[in-house]
XYZ file of C-alpha atoms in Angstrom:
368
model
C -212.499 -31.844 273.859
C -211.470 -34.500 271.016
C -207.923 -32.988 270.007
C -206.389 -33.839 266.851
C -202.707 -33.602 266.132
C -200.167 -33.430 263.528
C -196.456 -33.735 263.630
C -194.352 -31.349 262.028
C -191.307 -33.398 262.793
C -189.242 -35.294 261.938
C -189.342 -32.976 258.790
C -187.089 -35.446 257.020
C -190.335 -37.099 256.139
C -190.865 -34.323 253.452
C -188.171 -34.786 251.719
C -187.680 -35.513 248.201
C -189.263 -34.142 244.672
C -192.164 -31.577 245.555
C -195.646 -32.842 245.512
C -197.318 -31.695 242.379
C -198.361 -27.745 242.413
C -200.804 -25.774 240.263
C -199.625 -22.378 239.116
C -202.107 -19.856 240.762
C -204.065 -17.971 238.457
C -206.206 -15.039 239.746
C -209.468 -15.817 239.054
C -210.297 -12.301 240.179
C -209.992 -9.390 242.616
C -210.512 -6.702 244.720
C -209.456 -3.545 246.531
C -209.510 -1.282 249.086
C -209.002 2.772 248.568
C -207.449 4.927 250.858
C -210.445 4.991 253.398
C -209.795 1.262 253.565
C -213.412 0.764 251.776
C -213.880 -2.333 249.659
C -214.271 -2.501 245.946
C -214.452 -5.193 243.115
C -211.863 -4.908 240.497
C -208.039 -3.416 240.875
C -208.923 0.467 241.652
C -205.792 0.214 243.593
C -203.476 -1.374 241.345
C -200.707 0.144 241.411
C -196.760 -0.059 239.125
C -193.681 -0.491 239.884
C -191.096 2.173 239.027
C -187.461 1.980 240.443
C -187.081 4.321 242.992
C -184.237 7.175 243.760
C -181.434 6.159 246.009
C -180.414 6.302 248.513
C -183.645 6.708 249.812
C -184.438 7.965 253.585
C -187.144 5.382 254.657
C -187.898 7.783 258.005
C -189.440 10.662 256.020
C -193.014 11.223 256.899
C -193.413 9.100 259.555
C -195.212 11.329 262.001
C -198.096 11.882 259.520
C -198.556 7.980 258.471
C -201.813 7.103 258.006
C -201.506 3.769 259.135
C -204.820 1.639 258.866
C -205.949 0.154 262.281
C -206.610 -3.733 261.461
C -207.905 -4.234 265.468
C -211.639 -5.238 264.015
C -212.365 -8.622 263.067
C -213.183 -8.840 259.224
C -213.079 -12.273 258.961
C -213.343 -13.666 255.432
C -215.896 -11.106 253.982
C -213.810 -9.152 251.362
C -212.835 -12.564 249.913
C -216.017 -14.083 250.098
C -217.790 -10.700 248.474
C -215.298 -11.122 245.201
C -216.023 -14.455 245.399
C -219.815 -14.020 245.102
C -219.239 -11.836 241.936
C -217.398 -14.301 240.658
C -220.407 -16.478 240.949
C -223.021 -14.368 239.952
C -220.983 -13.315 237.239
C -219.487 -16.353 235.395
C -222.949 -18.496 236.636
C -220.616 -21.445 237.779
C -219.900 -22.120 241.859
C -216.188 -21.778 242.799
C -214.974 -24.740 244.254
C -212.460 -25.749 246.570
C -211.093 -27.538 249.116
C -209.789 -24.684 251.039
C -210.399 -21.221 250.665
C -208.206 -18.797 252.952
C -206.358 -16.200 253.095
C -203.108 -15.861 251.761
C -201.074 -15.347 255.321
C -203.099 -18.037 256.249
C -201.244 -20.120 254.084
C -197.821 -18.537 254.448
C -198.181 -19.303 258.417
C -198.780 -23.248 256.903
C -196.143 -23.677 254.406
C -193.303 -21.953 256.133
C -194.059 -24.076 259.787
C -191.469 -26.861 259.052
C -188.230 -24.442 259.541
C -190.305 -21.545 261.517
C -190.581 -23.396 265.102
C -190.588 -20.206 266.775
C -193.910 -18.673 265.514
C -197.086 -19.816 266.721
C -200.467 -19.568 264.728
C -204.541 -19.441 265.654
C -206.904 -19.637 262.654
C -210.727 -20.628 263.020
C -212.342 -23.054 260.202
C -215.736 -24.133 259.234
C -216.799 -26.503 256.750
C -219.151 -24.931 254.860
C -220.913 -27.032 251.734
C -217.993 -29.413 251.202
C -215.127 -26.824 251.114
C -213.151 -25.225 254.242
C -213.011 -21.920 254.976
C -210.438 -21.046 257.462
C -209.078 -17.059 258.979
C -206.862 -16.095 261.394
C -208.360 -16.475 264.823
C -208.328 -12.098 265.608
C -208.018 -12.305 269.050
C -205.071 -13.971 268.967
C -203.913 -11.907 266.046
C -204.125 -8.644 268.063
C -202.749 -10.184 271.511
C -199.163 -11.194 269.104
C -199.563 -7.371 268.286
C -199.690 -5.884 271.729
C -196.601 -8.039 272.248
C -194.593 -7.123 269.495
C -195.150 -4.064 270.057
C -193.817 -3.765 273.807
C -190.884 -5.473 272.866
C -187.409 -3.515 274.099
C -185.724 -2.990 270.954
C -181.854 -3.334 271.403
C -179.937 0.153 272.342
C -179.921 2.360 268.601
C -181.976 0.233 266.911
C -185.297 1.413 265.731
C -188.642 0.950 267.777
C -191.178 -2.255 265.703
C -193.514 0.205 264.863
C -190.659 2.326 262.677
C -189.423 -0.520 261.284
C -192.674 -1.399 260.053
C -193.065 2.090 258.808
C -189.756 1.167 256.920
C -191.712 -1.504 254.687
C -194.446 1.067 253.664
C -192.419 3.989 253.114
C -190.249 1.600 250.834
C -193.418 0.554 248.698
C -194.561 4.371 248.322
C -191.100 5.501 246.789
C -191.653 2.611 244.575
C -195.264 2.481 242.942
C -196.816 4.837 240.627
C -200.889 5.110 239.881
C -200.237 4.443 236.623
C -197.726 2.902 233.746
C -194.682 4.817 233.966
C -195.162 6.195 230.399
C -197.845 8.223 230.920
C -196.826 9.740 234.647
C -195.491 13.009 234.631
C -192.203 13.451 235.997
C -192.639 15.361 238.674
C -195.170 12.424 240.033
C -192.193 10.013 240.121
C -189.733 12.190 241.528
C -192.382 13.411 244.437
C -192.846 9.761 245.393
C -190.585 10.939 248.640
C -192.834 13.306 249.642
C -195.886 11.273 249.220
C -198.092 10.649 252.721
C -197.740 6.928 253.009
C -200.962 5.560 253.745
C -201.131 1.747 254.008
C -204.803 1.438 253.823
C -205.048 1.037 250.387
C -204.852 -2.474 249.057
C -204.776 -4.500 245.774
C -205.867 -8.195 246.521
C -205.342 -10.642 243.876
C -207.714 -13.752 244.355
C -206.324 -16.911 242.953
C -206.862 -20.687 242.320
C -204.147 -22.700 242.836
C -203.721 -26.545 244.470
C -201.048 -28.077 246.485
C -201.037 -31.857 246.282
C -203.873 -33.323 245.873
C -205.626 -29.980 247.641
C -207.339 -27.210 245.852
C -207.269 -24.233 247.123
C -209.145 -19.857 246.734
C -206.511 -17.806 247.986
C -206.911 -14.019 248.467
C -203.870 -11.635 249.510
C -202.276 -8.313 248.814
C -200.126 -7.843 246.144
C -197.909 -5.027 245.966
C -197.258 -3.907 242.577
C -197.339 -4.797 238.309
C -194.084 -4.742 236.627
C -195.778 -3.955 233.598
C -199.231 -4.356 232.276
C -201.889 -7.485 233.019
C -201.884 -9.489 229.982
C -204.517 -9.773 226.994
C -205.069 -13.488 227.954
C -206.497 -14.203 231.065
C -204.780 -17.860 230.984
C -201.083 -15.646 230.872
C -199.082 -15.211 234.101
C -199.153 -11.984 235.543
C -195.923 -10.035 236.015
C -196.434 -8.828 239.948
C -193.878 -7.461 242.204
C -193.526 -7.968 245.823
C -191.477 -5.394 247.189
C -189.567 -6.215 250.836
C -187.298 -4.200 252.891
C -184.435 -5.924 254.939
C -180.973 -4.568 257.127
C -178.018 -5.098 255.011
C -175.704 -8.032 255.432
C -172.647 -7.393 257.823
C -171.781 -10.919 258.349
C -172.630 -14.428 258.941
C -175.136 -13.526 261.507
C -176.919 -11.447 259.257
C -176.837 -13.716 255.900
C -178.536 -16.670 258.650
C -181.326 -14.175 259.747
C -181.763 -12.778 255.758
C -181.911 -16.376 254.618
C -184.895 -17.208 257.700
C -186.629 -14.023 255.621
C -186.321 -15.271 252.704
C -188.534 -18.048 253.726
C -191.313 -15.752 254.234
C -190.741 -13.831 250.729
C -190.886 -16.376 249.080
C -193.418 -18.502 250.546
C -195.768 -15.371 250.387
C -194.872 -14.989 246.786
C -194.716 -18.484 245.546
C -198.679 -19.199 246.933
C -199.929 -15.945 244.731
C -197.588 -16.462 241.765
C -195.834 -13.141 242.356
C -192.087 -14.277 240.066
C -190.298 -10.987 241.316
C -189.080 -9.774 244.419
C -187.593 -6.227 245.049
C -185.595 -6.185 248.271
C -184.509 -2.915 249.140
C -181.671 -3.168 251.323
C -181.134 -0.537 254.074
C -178.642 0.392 256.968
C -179.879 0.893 260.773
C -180.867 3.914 260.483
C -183.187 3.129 257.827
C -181.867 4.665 254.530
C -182.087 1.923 251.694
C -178.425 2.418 249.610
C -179.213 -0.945 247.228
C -181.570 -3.084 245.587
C -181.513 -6.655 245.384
C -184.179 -8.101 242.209
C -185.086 -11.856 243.156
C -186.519 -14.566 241.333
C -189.030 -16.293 243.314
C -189.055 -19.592 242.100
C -184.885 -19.538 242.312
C -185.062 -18.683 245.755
C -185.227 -22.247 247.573
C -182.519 -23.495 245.244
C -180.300 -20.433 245.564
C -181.031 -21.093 249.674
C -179.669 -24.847 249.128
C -176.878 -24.377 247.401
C -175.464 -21.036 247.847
C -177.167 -20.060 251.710
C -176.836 -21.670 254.331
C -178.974 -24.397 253.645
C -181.513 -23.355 257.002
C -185.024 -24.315 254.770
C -186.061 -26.585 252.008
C -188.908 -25.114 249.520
C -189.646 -28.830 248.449
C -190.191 -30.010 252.454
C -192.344 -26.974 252.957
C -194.720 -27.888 249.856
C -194.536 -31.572 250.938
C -195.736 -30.644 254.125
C -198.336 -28.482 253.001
C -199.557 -31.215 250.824
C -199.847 -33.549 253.661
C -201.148 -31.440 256.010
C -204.365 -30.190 254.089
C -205.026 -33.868 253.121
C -205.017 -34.386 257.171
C -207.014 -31.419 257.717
C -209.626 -32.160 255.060
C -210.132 -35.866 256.612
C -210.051 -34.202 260.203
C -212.885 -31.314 260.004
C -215.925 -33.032 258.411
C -218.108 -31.910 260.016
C -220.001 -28.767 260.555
C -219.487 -26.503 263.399
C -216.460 -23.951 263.804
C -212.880 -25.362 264.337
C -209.715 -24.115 266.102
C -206.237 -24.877 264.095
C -203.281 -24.049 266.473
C -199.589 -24.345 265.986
C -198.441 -22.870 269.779
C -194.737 -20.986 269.805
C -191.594 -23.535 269.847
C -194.049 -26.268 269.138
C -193.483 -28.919 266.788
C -197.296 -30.066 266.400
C -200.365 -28.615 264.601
C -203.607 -28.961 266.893
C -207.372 -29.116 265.416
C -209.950 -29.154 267.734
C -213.759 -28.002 267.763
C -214.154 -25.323 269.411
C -218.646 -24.291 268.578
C -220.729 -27.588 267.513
C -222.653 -26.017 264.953
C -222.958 -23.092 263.003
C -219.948 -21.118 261.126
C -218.759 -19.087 263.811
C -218.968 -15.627 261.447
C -216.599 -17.114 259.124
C -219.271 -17.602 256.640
C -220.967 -14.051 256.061
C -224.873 -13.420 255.897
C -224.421 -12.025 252.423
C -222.526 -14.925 251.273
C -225.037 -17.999 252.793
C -227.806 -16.091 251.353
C -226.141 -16.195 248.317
C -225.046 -19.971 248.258
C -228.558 -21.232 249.301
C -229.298 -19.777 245.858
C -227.395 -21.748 244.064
């Protein structure tokens, strides 16, 4: 098997002025109700209101309805608002890459993150890339987080996780705050939190000399979407994390802050809510941060542990790699392995897309 390899290190090769980025734009969207079914347009979109404090982030969580992402469902939601796209504007959406969003994240944060590993499959599929996490491994990373012994007093991975949902309920409304009743935003607390409602924003963007279809979840609207389609949109990502005690703590905040804002930079999200909470899970504070003054505020304030302008360097160099590596048809394997500092592509099927490429979607594409 004909293994291809990037370095990740020496990192100091990224350094410098950030290779030229495209603001994202969403070029569309979709979502998925409470029964986790899919629908075009932004159903689920849902506004941010600030919620009470302090705020118990345990409540309800014996009746969580807590969707069950074990199936593999590949690309198709992205691929589906894709094909509207098409069929609606006439005009075929090109790319380089199109992905999902944590796709990405996994990507752009791998220069300071040397103790995750990724598995994503990819196809080349009529000149543009299509890659997705590889679900096998997705789950397996699953099963292992959640055996993990958790420290004595501190909470199990699955309440923690709870944590991050329970903290988006208390702050998102259905609807502009203006025209929701009172009573709606102070019964946030006793809402059932059910994560399997989603609103997925599906962007174009480019990274170097890459251009990139990005789908992922974004949490909330500050306001409204503007008139003009060409405007930026005011979203909100909204993250929980344990309050800072001490040195310890400000290192293992600033490693999260990686993730927010790498997550948040590749949509265009410019807001971050961090909702800062105790062990025993009661948020007393909330932090509002500006996602493109994160890396900068990292640099000169933090403790200096990532660079935003080495990550997008990377990136930049790495997709030009990967475009020149899978050229081919066939279904491809794209594997960064825990405390490794290399990026391995190899083929894994010689032909065919491996499911990445949906029925509906082909059919579609040998139309146009």
């Amino acid at each position: 098997m004909d293994r291809k390899v990037f370095d990740i290190q020496p990192i100091g090769r990224f350094y410098g002025a950030s290779a030229a980025i495209r603001r994202p734009k969403e070029i569309s969207c979709f979502s998925y109700d409470d029964n986790h079914e899919f629908h075009l347009g932004e159903s689920s979109l849902k506004y941010y209101y600030t919620p009470h404090l302090p705020a118990d982030l345990n409540r309800g969580f014996e009746s969580f309805q807590k969707l069950d992402d074990s199936a593999d469902e590949h690309l198709d939601a992205l691929l589906d608002t894709i094909m509207a796209l098409e069929q609606d504007t006439e005009n075929k959406c090109e790319a380089d890459i199109i992905t999902w969003r944590g796709m990405m994240t996994k990507i752009l944060t791998a220069p300071f993150d040397n103790m995750n590993g990724f598995e994503m499959n990819a196809t080349l599929y009529q000149g543009t890339i299509f890659i997705e996490e590889n679900n096998s491994y997705k789950n397996e990373q699953k099963r292992i987080q959640k055996n993990q012994r958790m420290p004595p007093g501190m909470a199990s991975q699955e309440l923690m996780a709870y944590w991050g949902y329970k903290f988006e309920t208390i702050s998102l409304l259905n609807q502009p705050w203006d025209p929701t009743p009172r009573q709606e935003i102070e019964g946030r607390e006793e809402l059932v939190v059910n994560n399997k409602a989603q609103y997925c924003s599906v962007v174009r963007t480019a990274i170097g000399r890459t251009k990139l279809v990005i789908g992922g979840e974004v949490d909330a609207i500050w306001d409204r979407k503007p008139d003009r389609k060409e405007d930026p949109i005011n979203w909100v990502e909204l993250k929980t994390s344990a309050e800072i005690r001490n040195d310890r703590d400000m290192v293992k905040y600033e490693r999260k802050l990686l993730k927010f804002w790498a997550q948040s930079f590749l949509l265009g999200v410019p807001r971050i809510i961090v909702g800062f909470r105790d062990q025993q899970g009661i948020v007393h504070r909330l932090e509002e941060l500006d996602t493109a003054s994160i890396p900068g505020k990292v640099k000169k304030v933090g403790r200096a542990t990532w660079d935003g302008n080495i990550c997008i360097n990377f990136t930049a160099e790495f997709l030009q790699w990967l475009k020149s590596t899978i050229q081919e048809e066939g279904t491809w394997r794209i594997v960064k392995r825990e405390r490794s500092s290399v990026i391995e592509v190899f083929k894994v099927e010689d032909s065919g897309t491996g499911d990445i490429i949906s029925p509906a979607f082909s059919a579609w594409r040998t139309t146009i």
